[in-house]
Tab-separated table of C-alpha atoms (C1' of nucleotides) in Angstrom:
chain	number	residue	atom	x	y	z
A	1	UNK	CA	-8.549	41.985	59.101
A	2	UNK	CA	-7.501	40.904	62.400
A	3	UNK	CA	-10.791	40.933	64.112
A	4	UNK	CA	-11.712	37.112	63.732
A	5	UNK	CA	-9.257	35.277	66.078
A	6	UNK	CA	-11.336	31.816	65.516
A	7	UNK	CA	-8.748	31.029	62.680
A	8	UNK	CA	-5.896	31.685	64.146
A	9	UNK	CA	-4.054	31.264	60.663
A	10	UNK	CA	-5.559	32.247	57.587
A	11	UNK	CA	-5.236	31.128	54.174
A	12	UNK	CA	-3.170	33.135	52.086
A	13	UNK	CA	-5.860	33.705	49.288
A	14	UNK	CA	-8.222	35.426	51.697
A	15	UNK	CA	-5.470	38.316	51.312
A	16	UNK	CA	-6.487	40.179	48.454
A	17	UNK	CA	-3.478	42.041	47.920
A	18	UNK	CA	-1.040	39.320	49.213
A	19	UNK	CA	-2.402	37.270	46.417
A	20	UNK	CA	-2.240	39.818	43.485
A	21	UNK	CA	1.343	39.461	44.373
A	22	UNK	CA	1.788	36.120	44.647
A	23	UNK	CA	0.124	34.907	41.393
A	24	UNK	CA	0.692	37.402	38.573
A	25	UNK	CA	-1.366	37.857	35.312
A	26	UNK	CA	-1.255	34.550	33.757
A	27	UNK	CA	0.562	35.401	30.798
A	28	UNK	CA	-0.114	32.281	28.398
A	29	UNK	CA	-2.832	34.397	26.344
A	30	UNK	CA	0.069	36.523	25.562
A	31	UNK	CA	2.507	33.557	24.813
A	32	UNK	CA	0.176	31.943	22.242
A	33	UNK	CA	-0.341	35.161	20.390
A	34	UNK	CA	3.177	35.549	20.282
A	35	UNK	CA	3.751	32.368	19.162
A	36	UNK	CA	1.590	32.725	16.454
A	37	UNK	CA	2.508	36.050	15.320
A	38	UNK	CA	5.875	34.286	15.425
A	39	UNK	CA	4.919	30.810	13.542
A	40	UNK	CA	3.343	33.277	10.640
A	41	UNK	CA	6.279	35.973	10.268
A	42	UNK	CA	8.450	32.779	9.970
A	43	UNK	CA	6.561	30.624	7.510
A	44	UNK	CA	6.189	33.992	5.305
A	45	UNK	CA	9.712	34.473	5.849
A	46	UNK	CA	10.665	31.371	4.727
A	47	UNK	CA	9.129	31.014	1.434
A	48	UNK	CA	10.592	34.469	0.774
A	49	UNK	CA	14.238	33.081	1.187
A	50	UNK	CA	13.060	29.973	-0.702
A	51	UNK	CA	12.060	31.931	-3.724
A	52	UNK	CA	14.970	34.993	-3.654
A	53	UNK	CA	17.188	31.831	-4.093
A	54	UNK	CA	15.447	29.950	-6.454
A	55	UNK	CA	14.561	32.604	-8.865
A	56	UNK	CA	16.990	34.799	-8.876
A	57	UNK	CA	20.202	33.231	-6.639
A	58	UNK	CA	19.518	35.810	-4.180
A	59	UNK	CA	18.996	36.267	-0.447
A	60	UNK	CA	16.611	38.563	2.379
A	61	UNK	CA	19.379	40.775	3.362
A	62	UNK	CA	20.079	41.640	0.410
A	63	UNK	CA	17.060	42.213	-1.063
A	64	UNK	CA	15.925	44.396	1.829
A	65	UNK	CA	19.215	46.462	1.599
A	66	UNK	CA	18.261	46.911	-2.262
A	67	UNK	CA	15.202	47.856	-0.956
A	68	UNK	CA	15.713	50.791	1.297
A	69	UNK	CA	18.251	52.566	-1.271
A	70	UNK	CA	15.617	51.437	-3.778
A	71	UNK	CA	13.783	55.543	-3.131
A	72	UNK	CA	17.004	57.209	-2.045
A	73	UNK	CA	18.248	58.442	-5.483
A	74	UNK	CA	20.937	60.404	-4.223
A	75	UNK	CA	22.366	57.457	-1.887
A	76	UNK	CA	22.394	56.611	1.870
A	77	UNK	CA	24.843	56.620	4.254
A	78	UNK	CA	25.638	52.989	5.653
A	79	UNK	CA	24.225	53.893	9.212
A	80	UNK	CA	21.373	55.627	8.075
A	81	UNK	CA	20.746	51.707	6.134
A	82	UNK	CA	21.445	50.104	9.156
A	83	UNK	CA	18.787	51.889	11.296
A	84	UNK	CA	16.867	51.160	9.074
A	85	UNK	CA	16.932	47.181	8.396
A	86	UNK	CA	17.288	47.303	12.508
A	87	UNK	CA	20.565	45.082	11.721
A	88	UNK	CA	24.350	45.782	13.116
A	89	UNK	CA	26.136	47.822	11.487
A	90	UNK	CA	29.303	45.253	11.109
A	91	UNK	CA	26.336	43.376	9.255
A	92	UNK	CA	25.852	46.340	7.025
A	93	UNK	CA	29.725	46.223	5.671
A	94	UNK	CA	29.814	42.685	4.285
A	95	UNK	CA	26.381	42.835	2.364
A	96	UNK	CA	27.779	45.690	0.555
A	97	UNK	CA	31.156	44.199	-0.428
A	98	UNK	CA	29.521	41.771	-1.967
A	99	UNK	CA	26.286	43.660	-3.677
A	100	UNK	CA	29.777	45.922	-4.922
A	101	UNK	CA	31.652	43.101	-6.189
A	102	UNK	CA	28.614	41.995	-8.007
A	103	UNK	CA	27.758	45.600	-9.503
A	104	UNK	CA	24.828	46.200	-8.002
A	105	UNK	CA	25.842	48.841	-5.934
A	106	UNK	CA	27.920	51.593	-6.126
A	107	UNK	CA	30.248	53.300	-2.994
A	108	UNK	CA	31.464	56.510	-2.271
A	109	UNK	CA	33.034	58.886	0.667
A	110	UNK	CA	31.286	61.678	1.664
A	111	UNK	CA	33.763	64.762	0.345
A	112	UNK	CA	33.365	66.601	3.284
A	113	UNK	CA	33.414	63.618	5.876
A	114	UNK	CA	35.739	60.976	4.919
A	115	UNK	CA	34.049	58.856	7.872
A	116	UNK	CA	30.924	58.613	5.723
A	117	UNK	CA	30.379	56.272	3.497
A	118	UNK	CA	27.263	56.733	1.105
A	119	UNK	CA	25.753	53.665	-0.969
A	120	UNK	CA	23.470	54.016	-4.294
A	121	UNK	CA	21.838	51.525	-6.676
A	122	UNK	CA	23.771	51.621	-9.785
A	123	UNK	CA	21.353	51.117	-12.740
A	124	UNK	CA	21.995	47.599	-12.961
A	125	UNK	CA	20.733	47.187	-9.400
A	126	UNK	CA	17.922	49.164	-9.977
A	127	UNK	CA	16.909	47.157	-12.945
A	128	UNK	CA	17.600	43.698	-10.477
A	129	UNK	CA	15.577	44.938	-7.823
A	130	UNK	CA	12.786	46.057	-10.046
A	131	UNK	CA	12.501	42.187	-10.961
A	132	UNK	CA	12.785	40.974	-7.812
A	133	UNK	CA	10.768	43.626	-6.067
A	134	UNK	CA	7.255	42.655	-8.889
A	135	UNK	CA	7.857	38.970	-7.796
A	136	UNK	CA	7.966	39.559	-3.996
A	137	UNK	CA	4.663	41.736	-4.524
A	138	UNK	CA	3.290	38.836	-6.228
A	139	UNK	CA	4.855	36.173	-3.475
A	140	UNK	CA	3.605	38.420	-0.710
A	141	UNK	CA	-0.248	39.035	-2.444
A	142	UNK	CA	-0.548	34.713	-3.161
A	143	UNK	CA	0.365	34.440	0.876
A	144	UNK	CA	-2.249	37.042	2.211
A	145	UNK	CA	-5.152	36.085	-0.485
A	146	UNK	CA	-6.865	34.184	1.979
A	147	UNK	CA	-7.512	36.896	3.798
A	148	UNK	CA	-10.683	39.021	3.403
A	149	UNK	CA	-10.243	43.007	2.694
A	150	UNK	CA	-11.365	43.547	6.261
A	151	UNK	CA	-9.162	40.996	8.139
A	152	UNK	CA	-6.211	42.620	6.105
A	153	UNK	CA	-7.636	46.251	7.592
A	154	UNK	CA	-8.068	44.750	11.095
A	155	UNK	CA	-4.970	43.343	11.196
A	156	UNK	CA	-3.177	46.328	10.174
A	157	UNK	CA	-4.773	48.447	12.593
A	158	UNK	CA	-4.361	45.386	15.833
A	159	UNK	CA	-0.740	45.045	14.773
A	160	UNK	CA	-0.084	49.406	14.759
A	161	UNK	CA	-1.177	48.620	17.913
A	162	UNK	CA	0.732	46.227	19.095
A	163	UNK	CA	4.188	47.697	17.688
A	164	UNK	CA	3.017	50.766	19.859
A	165	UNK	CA	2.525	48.828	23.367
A	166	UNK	CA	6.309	46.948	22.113
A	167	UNK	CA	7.860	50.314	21.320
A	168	UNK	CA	6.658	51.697	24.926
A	169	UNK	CA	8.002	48.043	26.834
A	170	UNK	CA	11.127	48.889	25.107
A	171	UNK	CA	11.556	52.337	25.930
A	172	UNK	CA	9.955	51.377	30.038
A	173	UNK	CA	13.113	49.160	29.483
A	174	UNK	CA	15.649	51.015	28.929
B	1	UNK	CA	-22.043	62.241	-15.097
B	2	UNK	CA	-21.745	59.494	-18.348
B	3	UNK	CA	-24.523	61.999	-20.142
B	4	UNK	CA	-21.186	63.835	-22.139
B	5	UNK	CA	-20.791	62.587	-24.958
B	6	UNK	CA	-18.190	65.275	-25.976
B	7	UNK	CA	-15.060	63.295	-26.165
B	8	UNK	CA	-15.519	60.075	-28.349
B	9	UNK	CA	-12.107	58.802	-27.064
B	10	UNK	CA	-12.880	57.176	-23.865
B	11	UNK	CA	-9.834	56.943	-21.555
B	12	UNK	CA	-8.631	52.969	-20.507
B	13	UNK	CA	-10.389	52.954	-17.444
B	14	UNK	CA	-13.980	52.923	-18.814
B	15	UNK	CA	-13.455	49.449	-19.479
B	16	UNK	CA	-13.264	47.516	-16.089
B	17	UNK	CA	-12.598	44.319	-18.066
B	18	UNK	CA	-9.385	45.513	-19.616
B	19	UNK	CA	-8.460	47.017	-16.741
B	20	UNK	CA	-8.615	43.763	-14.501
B	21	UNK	CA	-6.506	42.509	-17.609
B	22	UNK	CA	-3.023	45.180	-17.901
B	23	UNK	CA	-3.452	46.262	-14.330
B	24	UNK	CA	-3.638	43.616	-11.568
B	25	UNK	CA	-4.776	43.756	-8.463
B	26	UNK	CA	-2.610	46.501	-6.645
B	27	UNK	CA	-0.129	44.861	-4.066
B	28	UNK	CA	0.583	47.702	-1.633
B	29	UNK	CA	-1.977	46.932	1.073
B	30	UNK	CA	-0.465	43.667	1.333
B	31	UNK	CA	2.997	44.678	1.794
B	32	UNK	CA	3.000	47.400	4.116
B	33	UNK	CA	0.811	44.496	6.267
B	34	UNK	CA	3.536	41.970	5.532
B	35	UNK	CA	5.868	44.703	6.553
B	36	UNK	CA	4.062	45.591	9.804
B	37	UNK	CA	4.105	41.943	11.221
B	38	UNK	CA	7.953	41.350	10.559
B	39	UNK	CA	8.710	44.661	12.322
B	40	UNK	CA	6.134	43.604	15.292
B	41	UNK	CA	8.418	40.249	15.091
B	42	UNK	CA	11.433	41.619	14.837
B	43	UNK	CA	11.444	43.748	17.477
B	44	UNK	CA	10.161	41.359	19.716
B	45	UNK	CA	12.854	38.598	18.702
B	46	UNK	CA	15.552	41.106	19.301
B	47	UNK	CA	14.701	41.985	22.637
B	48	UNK	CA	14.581	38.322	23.655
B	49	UNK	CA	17.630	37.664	22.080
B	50	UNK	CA	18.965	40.085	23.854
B	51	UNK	CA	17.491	39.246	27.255
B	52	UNK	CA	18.305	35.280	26.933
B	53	UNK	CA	22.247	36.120	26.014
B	54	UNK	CA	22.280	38.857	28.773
B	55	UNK	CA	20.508	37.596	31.852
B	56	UNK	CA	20.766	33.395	30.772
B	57	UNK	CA	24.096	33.372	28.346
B	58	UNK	CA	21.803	31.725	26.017
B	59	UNK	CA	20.247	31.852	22.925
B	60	UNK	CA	17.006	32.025	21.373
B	61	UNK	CA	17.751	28.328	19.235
B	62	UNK	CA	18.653	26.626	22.564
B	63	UNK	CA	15.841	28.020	24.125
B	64	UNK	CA	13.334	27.076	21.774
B	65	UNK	CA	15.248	23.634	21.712
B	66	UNK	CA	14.330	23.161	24.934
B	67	UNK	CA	11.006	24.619	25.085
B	68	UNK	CA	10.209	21.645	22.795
B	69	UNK	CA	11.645	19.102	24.640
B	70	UNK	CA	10.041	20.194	27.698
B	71	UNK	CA	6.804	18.717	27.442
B	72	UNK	CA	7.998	15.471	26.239
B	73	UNK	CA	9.608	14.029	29.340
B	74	UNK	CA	10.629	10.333	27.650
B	75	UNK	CA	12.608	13.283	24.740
B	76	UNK	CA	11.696	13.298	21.378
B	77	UNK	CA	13.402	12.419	17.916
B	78	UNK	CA	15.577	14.525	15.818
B	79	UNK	CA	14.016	14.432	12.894
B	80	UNK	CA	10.117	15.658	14.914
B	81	UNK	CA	12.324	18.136	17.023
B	82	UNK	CA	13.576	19.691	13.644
B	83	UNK	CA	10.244	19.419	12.178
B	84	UNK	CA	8.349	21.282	14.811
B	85	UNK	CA	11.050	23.970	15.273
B	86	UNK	CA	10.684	24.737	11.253
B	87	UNK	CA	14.620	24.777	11.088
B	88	UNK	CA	16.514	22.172	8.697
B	89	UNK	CA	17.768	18.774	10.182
B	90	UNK	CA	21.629	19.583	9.976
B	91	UNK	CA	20.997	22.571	12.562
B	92	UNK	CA	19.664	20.516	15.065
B	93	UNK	CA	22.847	18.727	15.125
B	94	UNK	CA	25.015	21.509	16.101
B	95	UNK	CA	22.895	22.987	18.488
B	96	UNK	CA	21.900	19.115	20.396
B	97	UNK	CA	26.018	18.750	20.401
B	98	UNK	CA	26.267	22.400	22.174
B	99	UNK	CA	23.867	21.909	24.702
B	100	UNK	CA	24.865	17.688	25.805
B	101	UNK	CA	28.370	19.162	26.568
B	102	UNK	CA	26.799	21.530	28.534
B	103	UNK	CA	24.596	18.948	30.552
B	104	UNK	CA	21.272	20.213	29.610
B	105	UNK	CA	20.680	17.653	27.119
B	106	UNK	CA	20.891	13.683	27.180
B	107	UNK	CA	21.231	11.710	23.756
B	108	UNK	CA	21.149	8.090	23.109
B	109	UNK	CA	20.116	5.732	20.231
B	110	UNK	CA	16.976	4.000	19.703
B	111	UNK	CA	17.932	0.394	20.092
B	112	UNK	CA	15.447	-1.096	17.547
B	113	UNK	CA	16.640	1.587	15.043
B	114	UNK	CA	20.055	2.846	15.298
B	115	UNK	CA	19.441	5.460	13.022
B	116	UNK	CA	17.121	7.413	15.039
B	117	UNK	CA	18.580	9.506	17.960
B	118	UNK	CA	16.780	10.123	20.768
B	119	UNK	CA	16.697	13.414	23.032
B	120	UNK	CA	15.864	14.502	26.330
B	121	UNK	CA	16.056	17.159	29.526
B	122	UNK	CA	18.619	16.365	31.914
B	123	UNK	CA	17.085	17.170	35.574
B	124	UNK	CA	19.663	20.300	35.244
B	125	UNK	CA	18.319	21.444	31.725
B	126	UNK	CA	15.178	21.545	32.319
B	127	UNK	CA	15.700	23.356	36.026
B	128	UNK	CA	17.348	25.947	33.712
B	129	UNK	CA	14.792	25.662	31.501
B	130	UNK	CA	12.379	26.285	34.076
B	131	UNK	CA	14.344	29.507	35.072
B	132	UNK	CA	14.608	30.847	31.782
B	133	UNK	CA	10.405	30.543	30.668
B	134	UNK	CA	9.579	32.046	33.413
B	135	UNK	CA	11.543	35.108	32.374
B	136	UNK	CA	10.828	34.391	28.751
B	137	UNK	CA	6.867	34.640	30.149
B	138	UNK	CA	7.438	37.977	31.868
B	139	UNK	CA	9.190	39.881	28.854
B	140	UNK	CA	6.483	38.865	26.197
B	141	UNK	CA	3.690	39.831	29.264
B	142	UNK	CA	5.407	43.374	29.184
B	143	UNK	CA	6.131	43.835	25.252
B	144	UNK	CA	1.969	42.789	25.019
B	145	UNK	CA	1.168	44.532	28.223
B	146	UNK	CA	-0.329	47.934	26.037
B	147	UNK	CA	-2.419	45.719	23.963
B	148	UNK	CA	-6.395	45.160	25.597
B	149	UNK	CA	-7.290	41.861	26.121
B	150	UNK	CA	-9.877	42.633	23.371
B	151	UNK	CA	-7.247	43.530	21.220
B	152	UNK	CA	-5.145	40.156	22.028
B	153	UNK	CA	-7.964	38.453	21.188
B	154	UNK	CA	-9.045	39.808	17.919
B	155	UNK	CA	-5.220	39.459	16.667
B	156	UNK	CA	-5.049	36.378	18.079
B	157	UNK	CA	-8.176	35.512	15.473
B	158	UNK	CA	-7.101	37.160	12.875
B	159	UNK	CA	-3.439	35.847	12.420
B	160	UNK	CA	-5.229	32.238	12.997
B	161	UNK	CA	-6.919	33.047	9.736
B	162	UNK	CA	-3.910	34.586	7.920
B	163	UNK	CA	-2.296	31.687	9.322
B	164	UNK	CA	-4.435	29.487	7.571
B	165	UNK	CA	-4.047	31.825	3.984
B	166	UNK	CA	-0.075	30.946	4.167
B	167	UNK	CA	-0.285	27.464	4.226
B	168	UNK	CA	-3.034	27.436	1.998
B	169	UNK	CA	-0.829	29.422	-0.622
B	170	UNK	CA	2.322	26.907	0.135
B	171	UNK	CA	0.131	23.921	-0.219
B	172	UNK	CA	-0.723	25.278	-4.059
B	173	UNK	CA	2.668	26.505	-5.192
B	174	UNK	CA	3.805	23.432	-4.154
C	1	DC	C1'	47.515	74.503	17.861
C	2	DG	C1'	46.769	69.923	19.856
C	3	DA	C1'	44.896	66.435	22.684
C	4	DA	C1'	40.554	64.398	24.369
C	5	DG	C1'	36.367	62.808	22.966
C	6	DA	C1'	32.883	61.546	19.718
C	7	DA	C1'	31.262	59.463	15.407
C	8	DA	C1'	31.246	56.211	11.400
C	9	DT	C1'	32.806	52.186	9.956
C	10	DT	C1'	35.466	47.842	9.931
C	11	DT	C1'	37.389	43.806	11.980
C	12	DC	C1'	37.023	39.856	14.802
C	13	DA	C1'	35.384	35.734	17.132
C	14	DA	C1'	31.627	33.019	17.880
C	15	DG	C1'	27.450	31.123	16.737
C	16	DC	C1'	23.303	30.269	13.684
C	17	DT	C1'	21.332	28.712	9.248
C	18	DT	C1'	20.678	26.498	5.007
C	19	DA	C1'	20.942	23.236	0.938
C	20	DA	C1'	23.282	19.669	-0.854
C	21	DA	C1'	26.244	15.778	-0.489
C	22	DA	C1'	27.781	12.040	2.224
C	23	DT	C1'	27.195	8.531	5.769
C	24	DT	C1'	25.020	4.985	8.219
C	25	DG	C1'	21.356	1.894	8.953
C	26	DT	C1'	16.888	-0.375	7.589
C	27	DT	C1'	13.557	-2.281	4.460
C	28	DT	C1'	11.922	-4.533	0.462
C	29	DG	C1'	11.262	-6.727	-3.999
C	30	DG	C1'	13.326	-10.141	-6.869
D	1	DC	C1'	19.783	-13.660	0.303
D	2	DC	C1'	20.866	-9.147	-1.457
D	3	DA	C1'	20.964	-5.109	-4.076
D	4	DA	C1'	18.313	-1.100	-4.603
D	5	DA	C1'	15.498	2.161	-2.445
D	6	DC	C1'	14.567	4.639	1.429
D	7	DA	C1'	15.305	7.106	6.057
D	8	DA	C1'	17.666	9.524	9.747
D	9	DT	C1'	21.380	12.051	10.664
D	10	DT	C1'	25.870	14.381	9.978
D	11	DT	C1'	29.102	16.906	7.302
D	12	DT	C1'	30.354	20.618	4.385
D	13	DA	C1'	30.594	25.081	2.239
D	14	DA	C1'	28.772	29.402	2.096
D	15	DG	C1'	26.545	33.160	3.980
D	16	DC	C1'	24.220	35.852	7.788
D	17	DT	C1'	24.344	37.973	12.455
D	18	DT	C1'	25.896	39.874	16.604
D	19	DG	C1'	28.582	42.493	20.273
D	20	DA	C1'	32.809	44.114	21.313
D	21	DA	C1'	37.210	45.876	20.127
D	22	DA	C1'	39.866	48.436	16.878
D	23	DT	C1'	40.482	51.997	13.314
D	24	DT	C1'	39.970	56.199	11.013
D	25	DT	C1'	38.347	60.664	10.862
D	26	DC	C1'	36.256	64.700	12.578
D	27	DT	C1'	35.184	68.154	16.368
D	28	DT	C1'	35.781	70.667	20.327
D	29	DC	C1'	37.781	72.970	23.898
D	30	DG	C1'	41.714	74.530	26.551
DNA sequence: CGAAGAAATTTCAAGCTTAAAATTGTTTGG
DNA sequence: CCAAACAATTTTAAGCTTGAAATTTCTTCG
């Protein structure tokens, strides 16, 4: 290290370790992916809204609400919903005022907890969200068809593994 | 196995042609995918949400604002600024008003067409800029970090070609 | 029992977003 | 020239979203 006194000041790149921690991993390989990923969640997104509104006067959030009580017979309880759409829980509260107003839903108060609140389809909702939920299938499948069998099972498996190395940032995080 | 000629009422299903017919193509496969990538996003446009308000007082629209107008140094037109940011042009107003009374932003109108408004980086916005990608850089490096540069690279591929399925579909339904 | 603490939900203030209508400015065909 | 068409932007009305503060209702422990 010190042994060559010819130089009597070295470069800083001919210090391995001084360099590692002067110039981090580039991280634009990482940006552009995320960009992507970004650029194609939001154009699918998009077209969803589009069409919710168009063809049935509808929006996202509420249409992914219907969704999650869609296999909970019985009912939810509002947090339980709002874990689950990974949304606020104020947010929660005005979405169902209005999916009540309109009929789709129906409210109750947990008997033995009057804190609780638990939310159900009523059948009219159910029969709404069928329709909506066959179009979105159909929305979803024209949006993907360009995609070959195998990119669809690639992708799957590249993005299980990318929620797992987000899920560990998040908890290294916290 | 077809040898049986015991039952002379064959079931639906022998007929693959009717069957393409009443039951389409099954959707599933392409929803939990559709699913997976607005989770991976999700998650990941949370946490910066979070990050920008909490360590920048900012937001994710201003910061993508700028991000566009930083590599355009003589700024950049509403209407392309709107266009490349895939948000609608009224938006763009708000948020361009926000961030000139906050000195980030400079505004003035092109003289041969008074119409057009023209954008730009003050010195100070894009020093804050500046600050805040370079954060921005580190948080998606960390959220990516479990994912093997193998990995990164095949998802990078593959969402270029699901990419290219989405517009496809939007450029037939429209 | 009764008060402190915890839990579920609502309210509030601020900001983002959109589509549609309105405004302002330019271009063009008669 | 000038009215109609077109273009860029802003305004408007409605709805979504969040974090933080407030409210209501249990639960627990002294």
């Amino acid at each position: 290290m010190t042994g060559d006194d010819t130089f009597d000041i070295a470069p800083d790149w001919v210090d391995g370790e001084t360099k590692a921690l002067e110039a981090p991993h580039d991280h634009r390989a990482e940006l552009r992916l995320w960009l992507r990923l970004l650029t194609c969640s939001t154009l699918v997104e998009s077209e969803v809204r589009r069409r919710l509104r168009e063809e049935f006067d509808s929006t996202l959030p509420r249409f992914d609400l219907m969704a999650q009580l869609e296999r909970a017979p019985d009912g939810m309880v509002l947090g339980e919903v709002s874990k689950r759409m990974m949304v606020s829980p104020g947010n929660i509260t005005v979405l169902v005022e209005r999916l009540t107003e309109s009929g789709h839903l129906s409210r109750s108060t947990l008997p033995t907890d009057r804190r609780v609140q638990i939310i159900a389809l009523t059948p009219f909702g159910r029969a709404e969200f069928e329709k909506m939920a066959a179009r979105h299938a159909d929305w979803i499948s024209d949006l993907f068809a360009g995609l070959a069998p195998d990119d669809g099972s690639v992708l799957m498996d590249e993005l299980a593994r990318l929620k797992r190395s987000i899920i560990a940032s998040l908890a290294r995080g916290a």
